[in-house]
CSV table of C-alpha atoms in Angstrom, one decimal:
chain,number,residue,atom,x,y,z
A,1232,UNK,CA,114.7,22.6,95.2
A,1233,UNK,CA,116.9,25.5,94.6
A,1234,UNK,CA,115.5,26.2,91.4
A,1235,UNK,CA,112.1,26.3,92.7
A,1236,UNK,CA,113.5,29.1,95.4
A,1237,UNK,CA,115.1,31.4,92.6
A,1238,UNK,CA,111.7,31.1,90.8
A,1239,UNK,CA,109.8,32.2,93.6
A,1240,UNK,CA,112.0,35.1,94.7
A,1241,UNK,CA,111.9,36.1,90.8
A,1242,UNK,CA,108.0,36.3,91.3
A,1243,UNK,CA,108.3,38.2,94.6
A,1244,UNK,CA,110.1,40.4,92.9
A,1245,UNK,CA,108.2,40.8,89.5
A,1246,UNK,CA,105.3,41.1,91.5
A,1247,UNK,CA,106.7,44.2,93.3
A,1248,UNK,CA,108.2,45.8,89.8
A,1249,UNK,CA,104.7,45.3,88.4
A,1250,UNK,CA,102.5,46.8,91.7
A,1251,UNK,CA,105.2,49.8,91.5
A,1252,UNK,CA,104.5,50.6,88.0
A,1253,UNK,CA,101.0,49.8,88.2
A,1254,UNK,CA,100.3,52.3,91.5
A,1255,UNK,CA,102.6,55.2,90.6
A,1256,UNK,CA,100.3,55.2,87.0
A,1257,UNK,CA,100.7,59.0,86.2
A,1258,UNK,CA,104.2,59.2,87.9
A,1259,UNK,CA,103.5,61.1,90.7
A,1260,UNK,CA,102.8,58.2,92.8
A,1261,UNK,CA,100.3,57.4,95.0
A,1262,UNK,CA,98.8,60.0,97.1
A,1263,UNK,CA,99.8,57.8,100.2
A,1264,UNK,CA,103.3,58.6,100.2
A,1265,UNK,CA,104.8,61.2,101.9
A,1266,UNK,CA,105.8,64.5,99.5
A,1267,UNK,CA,106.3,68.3,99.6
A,1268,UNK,CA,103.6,69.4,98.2
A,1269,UNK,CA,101.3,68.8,95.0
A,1270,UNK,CA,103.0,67.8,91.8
A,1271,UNK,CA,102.8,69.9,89.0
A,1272,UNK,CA,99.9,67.8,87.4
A,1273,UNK,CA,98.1,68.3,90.7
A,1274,UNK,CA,98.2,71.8,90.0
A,1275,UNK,CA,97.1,71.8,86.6
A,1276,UNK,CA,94.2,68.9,87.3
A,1277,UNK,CA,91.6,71.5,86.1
A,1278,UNK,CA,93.4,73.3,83.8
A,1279,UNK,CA,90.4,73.3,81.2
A,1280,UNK,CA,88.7,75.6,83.3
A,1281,UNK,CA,91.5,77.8,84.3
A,1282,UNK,CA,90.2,78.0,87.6
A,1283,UNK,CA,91.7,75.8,90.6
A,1284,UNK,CA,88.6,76.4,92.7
A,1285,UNK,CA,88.2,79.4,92.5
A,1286,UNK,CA,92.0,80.2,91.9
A,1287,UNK,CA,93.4,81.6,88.4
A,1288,UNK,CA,96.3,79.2,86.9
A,1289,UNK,CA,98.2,81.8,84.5
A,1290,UNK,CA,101.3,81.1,82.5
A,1291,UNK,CA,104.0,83.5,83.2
A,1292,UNK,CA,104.8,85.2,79.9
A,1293,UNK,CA,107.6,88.2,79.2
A,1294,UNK,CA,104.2,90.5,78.7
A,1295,UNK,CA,102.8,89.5,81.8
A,1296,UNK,CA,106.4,89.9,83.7
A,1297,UNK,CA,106.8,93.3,82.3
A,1298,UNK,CA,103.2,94.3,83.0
A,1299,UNK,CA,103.3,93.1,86.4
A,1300,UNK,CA,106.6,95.3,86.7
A,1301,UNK,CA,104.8,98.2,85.6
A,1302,UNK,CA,101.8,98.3,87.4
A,1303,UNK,CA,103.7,97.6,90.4
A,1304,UNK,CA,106.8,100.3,89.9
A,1305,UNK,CA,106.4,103.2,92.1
A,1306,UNK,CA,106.4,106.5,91.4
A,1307,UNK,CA,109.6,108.7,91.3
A,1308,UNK,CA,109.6,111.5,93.7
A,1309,UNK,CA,111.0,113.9,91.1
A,1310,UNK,CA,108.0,113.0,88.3
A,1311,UNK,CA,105.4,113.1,91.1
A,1312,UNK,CA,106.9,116.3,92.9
A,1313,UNK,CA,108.8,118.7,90.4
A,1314,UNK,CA,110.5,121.4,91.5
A,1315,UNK,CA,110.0,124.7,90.6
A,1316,UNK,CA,113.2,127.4,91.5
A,1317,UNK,CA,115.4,127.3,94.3
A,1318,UNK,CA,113.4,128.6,97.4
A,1319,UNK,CA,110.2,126.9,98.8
A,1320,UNK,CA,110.5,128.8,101.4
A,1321,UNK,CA,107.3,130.8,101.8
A,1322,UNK,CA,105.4,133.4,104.5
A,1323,UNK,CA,102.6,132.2,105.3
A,1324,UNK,CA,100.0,133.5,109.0
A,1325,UNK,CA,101.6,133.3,111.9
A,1326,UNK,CA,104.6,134.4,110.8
A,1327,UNK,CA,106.3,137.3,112.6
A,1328,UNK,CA,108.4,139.5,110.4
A,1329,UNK,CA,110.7,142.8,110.5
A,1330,UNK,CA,110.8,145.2,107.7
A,1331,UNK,CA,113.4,147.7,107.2
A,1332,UNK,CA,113.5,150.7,104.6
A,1333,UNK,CA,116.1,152.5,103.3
A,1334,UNK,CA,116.1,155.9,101.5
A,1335,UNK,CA,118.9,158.0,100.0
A,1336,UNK,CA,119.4,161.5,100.7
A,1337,UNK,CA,117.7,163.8,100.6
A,1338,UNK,CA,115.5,161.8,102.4
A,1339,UNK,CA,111.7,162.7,101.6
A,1340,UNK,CA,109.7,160.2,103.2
A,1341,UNK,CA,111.5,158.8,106.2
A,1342,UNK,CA,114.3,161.8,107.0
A,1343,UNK,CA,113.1,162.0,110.6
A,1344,UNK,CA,114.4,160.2,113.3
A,1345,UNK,CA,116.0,157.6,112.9
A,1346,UNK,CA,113.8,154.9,114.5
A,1347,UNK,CA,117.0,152.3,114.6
A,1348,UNK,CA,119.2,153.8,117.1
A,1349,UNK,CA,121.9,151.1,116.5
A,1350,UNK,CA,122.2,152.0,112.7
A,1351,UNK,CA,124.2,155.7,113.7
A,1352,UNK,CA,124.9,158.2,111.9
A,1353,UNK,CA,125.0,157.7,107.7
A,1354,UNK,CA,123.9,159.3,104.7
A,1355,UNK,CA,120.9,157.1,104.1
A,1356,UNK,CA,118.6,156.8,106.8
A,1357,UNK,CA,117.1,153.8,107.4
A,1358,UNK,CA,113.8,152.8,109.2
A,1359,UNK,CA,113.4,149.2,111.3
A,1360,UNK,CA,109.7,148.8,112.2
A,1361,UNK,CA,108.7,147.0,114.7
A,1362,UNK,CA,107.9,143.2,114.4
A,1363,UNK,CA,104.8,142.5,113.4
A,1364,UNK,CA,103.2,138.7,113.0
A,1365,UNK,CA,101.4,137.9,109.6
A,1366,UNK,CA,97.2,138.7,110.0
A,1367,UNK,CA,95.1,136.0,109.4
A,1368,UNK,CA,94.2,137.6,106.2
A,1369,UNK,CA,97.9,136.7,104.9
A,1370,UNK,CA,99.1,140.3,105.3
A,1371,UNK,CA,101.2,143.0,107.2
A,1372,UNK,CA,101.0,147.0,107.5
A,1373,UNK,CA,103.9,149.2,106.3
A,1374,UNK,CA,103.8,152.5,107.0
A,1375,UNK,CA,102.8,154.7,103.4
A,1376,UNK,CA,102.8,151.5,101.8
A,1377,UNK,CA,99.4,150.1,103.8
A,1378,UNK,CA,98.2,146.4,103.8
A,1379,UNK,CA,100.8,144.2,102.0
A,1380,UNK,CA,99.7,140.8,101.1
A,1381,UNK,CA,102.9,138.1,102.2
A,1382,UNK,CA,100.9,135.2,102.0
A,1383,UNK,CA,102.6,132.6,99.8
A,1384,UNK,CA,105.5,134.8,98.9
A,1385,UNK,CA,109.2,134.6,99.3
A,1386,UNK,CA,111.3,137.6,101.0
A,1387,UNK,CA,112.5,139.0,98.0
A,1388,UNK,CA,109.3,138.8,96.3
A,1389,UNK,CA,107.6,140.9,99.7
A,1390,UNK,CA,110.8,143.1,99.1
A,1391,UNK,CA,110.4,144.1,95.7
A,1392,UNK,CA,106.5,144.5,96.1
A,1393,UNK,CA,107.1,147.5,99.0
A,1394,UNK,CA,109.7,148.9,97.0
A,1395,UNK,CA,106.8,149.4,93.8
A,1396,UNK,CA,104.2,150.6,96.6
A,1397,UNK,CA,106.9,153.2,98.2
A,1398,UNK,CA,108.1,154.3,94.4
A,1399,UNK,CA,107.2,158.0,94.0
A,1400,UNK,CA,106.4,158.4,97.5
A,1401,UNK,CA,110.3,157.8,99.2
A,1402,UNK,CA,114.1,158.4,97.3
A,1403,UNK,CA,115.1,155.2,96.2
A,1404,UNK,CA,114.0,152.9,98.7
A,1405,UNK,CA,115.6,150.0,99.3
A,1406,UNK,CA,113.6,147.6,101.6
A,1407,UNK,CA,114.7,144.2,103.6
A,1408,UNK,CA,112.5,141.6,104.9
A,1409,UNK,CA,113.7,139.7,107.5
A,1410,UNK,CA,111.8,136.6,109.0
A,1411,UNK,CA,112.1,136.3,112.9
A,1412,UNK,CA,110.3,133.3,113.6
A,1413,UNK,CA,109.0,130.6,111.2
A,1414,UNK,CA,105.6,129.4,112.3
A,1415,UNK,CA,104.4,127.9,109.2
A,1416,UNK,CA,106.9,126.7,107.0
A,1417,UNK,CA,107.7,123.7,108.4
A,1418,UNK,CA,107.7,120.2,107.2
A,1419,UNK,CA,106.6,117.3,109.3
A,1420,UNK,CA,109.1,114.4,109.5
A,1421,UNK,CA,107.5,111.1,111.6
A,1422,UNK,CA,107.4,107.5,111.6
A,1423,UNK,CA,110.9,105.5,111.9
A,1424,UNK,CA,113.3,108.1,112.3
A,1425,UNK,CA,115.1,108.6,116.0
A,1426,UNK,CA,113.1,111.6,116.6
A,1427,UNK,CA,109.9,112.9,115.1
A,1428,UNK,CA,110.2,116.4,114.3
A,1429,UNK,CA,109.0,119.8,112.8
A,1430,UNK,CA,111.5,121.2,110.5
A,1431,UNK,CA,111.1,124.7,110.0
A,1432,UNK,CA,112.5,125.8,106.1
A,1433,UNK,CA,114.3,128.3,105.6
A,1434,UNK,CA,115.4,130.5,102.0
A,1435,UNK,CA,117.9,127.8,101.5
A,1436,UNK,CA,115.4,125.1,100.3
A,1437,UNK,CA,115.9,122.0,102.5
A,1438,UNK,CA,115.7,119.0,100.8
A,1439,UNK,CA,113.9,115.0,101.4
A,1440,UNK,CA,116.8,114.0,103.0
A,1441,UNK,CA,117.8,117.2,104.8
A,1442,UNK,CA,114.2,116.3,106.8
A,1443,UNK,CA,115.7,112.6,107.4
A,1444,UNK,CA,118.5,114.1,109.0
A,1445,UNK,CA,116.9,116.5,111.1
A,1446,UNK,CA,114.7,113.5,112.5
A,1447,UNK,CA,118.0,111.6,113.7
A,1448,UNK,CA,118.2,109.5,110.9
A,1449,UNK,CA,116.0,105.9,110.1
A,1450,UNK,CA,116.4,103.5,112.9
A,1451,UNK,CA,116.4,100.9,110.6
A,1452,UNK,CA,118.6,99.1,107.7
A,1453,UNK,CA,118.4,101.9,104.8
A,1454,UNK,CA,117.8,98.8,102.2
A,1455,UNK,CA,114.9,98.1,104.7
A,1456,UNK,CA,113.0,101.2,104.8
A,1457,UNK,CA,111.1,103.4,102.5
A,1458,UNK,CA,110.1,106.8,102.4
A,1459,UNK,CA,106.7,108.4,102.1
A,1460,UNK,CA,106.2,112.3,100.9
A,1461,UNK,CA,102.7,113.4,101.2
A,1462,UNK,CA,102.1,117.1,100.3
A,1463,UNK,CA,98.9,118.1,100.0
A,1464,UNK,CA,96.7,115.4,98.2
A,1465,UNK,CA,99.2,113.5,97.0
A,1466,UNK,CA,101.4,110.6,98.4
A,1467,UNK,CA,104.1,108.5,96.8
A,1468,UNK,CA,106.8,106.3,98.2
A,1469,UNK,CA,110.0,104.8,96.8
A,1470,UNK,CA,112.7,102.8,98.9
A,1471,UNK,CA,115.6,104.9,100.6
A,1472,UNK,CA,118.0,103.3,99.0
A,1473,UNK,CA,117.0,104.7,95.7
A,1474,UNK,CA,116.3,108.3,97.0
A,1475,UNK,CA,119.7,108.5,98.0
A,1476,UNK,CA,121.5,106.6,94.7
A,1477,UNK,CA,119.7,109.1,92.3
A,1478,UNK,CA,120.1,112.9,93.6
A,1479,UNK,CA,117.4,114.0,91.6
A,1480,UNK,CA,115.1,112.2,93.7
A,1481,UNK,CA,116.0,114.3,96.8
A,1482,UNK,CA,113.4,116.9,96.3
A,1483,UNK,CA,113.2,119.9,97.5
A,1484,UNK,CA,110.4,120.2,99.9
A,1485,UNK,CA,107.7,122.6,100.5
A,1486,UNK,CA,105.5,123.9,103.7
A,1487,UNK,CA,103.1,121.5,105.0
A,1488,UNK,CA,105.0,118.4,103.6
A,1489,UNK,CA,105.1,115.0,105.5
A,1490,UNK,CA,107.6,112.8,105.3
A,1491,UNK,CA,107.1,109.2,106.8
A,1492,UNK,CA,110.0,106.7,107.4
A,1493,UNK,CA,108.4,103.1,106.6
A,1494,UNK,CA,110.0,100.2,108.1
A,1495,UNK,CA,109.1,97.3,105.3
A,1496,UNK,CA,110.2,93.8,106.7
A,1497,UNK,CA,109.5,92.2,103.1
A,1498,UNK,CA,109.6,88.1,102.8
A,1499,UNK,CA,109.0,85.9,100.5
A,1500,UNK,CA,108.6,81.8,101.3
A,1501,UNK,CA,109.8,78.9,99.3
A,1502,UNK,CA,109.0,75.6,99.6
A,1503,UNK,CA,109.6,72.5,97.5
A,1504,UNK,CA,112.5,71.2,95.7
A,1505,UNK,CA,114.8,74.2,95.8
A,1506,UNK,CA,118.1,74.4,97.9
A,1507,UNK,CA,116.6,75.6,101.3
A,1508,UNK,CA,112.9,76.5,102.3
A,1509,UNK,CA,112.6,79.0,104.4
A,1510,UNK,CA,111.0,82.3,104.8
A,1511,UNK,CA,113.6,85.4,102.8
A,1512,UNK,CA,113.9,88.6,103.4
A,1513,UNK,CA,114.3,91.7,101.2
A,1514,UNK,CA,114.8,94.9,100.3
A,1515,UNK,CA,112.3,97.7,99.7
A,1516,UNK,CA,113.4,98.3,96.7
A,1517,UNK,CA,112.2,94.5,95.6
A,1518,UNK,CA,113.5,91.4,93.6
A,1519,UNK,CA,113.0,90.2,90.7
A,1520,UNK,CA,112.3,85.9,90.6
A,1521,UNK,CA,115.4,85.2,89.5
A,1522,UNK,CA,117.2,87.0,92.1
A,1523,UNK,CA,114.3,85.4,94.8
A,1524,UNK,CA,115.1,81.7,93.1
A,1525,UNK,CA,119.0,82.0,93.8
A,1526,UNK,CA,118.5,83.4,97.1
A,1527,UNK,CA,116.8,80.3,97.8
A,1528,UNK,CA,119.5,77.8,96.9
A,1529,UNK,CA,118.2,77.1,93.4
A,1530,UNK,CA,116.2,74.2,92.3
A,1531,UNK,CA,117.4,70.9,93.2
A,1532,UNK,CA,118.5,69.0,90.6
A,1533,UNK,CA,118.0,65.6,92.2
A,1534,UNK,CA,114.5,66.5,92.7
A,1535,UNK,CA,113.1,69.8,91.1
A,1536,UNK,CA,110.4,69.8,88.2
A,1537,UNK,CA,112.0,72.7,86.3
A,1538,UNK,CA,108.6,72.9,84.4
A,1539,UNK,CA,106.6,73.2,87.8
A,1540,UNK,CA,107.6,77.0,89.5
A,1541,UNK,CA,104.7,78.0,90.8
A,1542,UNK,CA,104.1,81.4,92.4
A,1543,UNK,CA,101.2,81.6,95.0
A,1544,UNK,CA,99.6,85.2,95.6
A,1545,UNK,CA,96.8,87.3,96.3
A,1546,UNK,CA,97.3,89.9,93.6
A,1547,UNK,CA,95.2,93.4,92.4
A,1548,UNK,CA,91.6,91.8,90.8
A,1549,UNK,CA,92.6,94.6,88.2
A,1550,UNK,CA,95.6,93.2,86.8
A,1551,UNK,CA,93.6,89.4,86.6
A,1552,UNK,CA,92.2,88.7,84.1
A,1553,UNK,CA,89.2,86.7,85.3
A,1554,UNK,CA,88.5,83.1,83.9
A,1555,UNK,CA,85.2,82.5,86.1
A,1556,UNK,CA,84.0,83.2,89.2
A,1557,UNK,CA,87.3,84.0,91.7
A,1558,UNK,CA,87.3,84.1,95.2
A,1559,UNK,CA,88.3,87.6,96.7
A,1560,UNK,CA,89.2,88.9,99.8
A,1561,UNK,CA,88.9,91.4,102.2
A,1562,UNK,CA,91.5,93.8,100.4
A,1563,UNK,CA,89.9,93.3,96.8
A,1564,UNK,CA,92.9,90.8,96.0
A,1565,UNK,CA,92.4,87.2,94.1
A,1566,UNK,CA,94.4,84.5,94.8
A,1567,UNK,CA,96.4,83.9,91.3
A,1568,UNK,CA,99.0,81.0,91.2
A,1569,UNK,CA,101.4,81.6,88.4
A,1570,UNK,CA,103.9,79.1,86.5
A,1571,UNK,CA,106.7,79.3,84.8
A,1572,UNK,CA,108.5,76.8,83.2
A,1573,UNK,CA,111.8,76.5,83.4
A,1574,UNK,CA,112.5,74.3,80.8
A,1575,UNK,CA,112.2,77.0,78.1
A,1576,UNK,CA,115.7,78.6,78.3
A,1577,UNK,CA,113.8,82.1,77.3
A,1578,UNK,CA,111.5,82.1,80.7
A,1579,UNK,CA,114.9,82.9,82.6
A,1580,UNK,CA,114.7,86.3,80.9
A,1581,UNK,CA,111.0,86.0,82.0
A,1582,UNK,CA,112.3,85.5,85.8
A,1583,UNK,CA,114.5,88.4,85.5
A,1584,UNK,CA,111.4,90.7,84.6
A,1585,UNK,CA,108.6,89.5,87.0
A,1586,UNK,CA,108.8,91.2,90.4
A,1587,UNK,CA,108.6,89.1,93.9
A,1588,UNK,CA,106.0,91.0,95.9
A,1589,UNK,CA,105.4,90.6,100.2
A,1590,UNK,CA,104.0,87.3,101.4
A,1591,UNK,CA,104.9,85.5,98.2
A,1592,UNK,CA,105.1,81.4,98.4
A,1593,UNK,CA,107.4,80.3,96.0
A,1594,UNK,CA,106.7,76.6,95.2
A,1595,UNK,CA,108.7,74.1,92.9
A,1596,UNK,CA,107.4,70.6,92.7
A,1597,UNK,CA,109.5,67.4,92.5
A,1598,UNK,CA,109.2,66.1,89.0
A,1599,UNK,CA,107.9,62.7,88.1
A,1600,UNK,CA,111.3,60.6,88.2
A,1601,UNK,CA,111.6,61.7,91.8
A,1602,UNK,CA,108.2,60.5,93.1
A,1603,UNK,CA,108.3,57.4,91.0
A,1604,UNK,CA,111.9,56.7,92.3
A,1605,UNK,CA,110.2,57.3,96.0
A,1606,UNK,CA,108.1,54.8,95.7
A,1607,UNK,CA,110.2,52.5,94.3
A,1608,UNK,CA,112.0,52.2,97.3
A,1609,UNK,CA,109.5,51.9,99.5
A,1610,UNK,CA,108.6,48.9,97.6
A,1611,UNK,CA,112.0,47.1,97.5
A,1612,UNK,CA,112.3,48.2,100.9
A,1613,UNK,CA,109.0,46.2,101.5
A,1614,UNK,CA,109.9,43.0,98.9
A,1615,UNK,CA,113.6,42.1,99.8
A,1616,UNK,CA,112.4,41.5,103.8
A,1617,UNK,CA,109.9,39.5,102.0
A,1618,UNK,CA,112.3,37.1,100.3
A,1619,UNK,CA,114.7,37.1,102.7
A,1620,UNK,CA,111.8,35.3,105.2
A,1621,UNK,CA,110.6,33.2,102.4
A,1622,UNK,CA,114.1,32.0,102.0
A,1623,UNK,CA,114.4,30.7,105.7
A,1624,UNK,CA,111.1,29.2,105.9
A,1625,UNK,CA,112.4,27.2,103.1
């Protein structure tokens, strides 16, 4: 009798060991028990094609990291925007301006009356004219030397272009230019700052930052934000925080400039078999994957499929290189799923070198052991109530 029971709980058990390795047949398991997300063969199910409906499957290579980089690096203000001297500080219409003139004695050209009554008595004689505001044309009127073009020019170089006119005509002039109101060379500072401004510039050449701080400062996190310089047809934007580590990225700015503060909440999501999933925040400046994959906790090692890291993302159709017919959107992105295998101890210099970009999902699948092991206790979870009832009804 009791042999007869051991021999039937030894089939009930058999009979679950064999249905468990029977229904988990490519070691994922079936599709009926609860998991994360597709398993790494799921993903690869029509890798023949290279399409997953309409979805490029690419291998994550250290050309493709670096090319990714690359085209996504932006451009350094002081490449895009060189500087040329030390004052950007220009006249331009609309400006109003005071000219003075002085001549040594004898005085031939101006040894009247003195038209500045606060200068006094001296042995040069200088003449203040009245203020005058820049003409339309880009030009002002000084007596003997006639209609001076200013337009575009610094002081001195206004200075030195009366002198030339006057030369022959007065004793050694001397001539100042003085600006008494700035109407034109300003630089417009907007967007996350405490107060949107109009900077006026002045001879001493404000800088990219000098407009940040004349705005109040960024409201937000610096390692949040980003900075935007648009002068003239151009625009280009790096991250504050690398503005102000490099000097040479503070610019020197020039009349008509905009500079936009952008607030850029950046986030990645990962989901799967790491240490926590959850949507991440980061800075303007970017990540790299290895940086985004620690942030995350790192992959589980009870569960994680170190060859399945998959990275979800609607990227540029330019940098795809199209296997098919792919699905794009709005934008003119694709969606691109790219995997890297974690096995190979050379893709972590490959996860050091491929960039994390805004709205990424960041998936690692549980690897076959784990799924098969899931369904293996579901089973003996299922058989051993099974025995145990067979063994009172007997």
């Amino acid at each position: 009798m009791m042999s007869a029971r051991f021999i039937k709980k030894g089939r009930l058990l058999s009979i679950a060991l064999v249905s468990a390795f029977l229904l988990s047949g490519c070691a994922t398991g079936p599709d009926w028990i609860s998991s994360s997300g597709a398993s790494r063969q799921q993903v690869q199910e029509r890798r023949e094609t290279g399409r997953i409906e309409g979805i490029q499957l690419v291998d994550v290579s250290d050309t493709l990291a670096r090319t990714l980089a690359e085209s996504k690096k932006l451009g350094q203000f002081a490449d895009v925007f060189p500087s040329k001297g030390s004052n950007n500080y220009l006249i331009g219409p609309g400006d109003i301006v005071e000219v003075s003139v002085w001549e040594a004695p004898p005085a031939m050209l101006f040894g009247g009356q003195v038209v500045d009554p606060k200068s006094g008595p001296t042995t040069t004689r200088v003449v203040t004219f009245p203020e005058q505001m820049v003409a339309p044309n880009g030009a002002i009127t000084v007596p003997f030397a006639g209609r001076v073009p200013v337009k575009g020019q610094t002081t001195q170089e206004i200075e030195t272009d009366i002198v030339k006119r006057l030369t022959g005509k007065s004793n050694q002039p001397q001539v100042l230019v003085r600006v008494i109101k700035n109407n034109t060379s300003n630089v417009t500072v907007v967007g996350e700052v405490t107060s949107s401004t109009l900077m006026p510039l002045t001879p001493k050449g404000e800088r990219l930052l000098d407009a940040l701080a004349a705005g109040g400062g960024v409201k937000q996190p610096v390692n949040r934000m980003a900075i935007q310089l648009s002068r003239e047809s151009i625009t280009a934007t790096m991250p504050l925080d690398a503005v102000i580590r490099d000097p040479k990225q503070n610019v020197m700015l020039k009349p008509g400039d905009v500079v936009t503060a952008l607030f850029q909440p950046q986030s990645f999501s990962v989901l799967g078999a790491t240490g926590k999933n959850e949507e991440i925040p980061f800075e303007a400046q970017g990540i790299s994957l290895a940086q985004a994959l620690a942030r995350s906790g790192g992959l589980n090692d009870g569960r994680a499929d170190a060859r399945g890291v998959f990275i979800f993302r609607f990227e540029d159709a330019k940098l795809v290189d199209a296997k098919g017919s792919l699905t794009k959107s709005g934008d003119g992105t694709v969606p691109v799923v790219y995997q890297i295998d974690l096995r190979d101890p050379a893709s972590f210099f490959v996860t050091q070198n491929f960039p994390v970009q805004n709205r990424d999902v960041i998936y690692v699948s549980n690897s076959p052991a784990a799924e098969f092991e899931k369904f293996l206790r579901l089973v003996v979870s299922v058989a051993v109530p099974s025995v145990s009832i067979n063994r009172m009804l007997q």
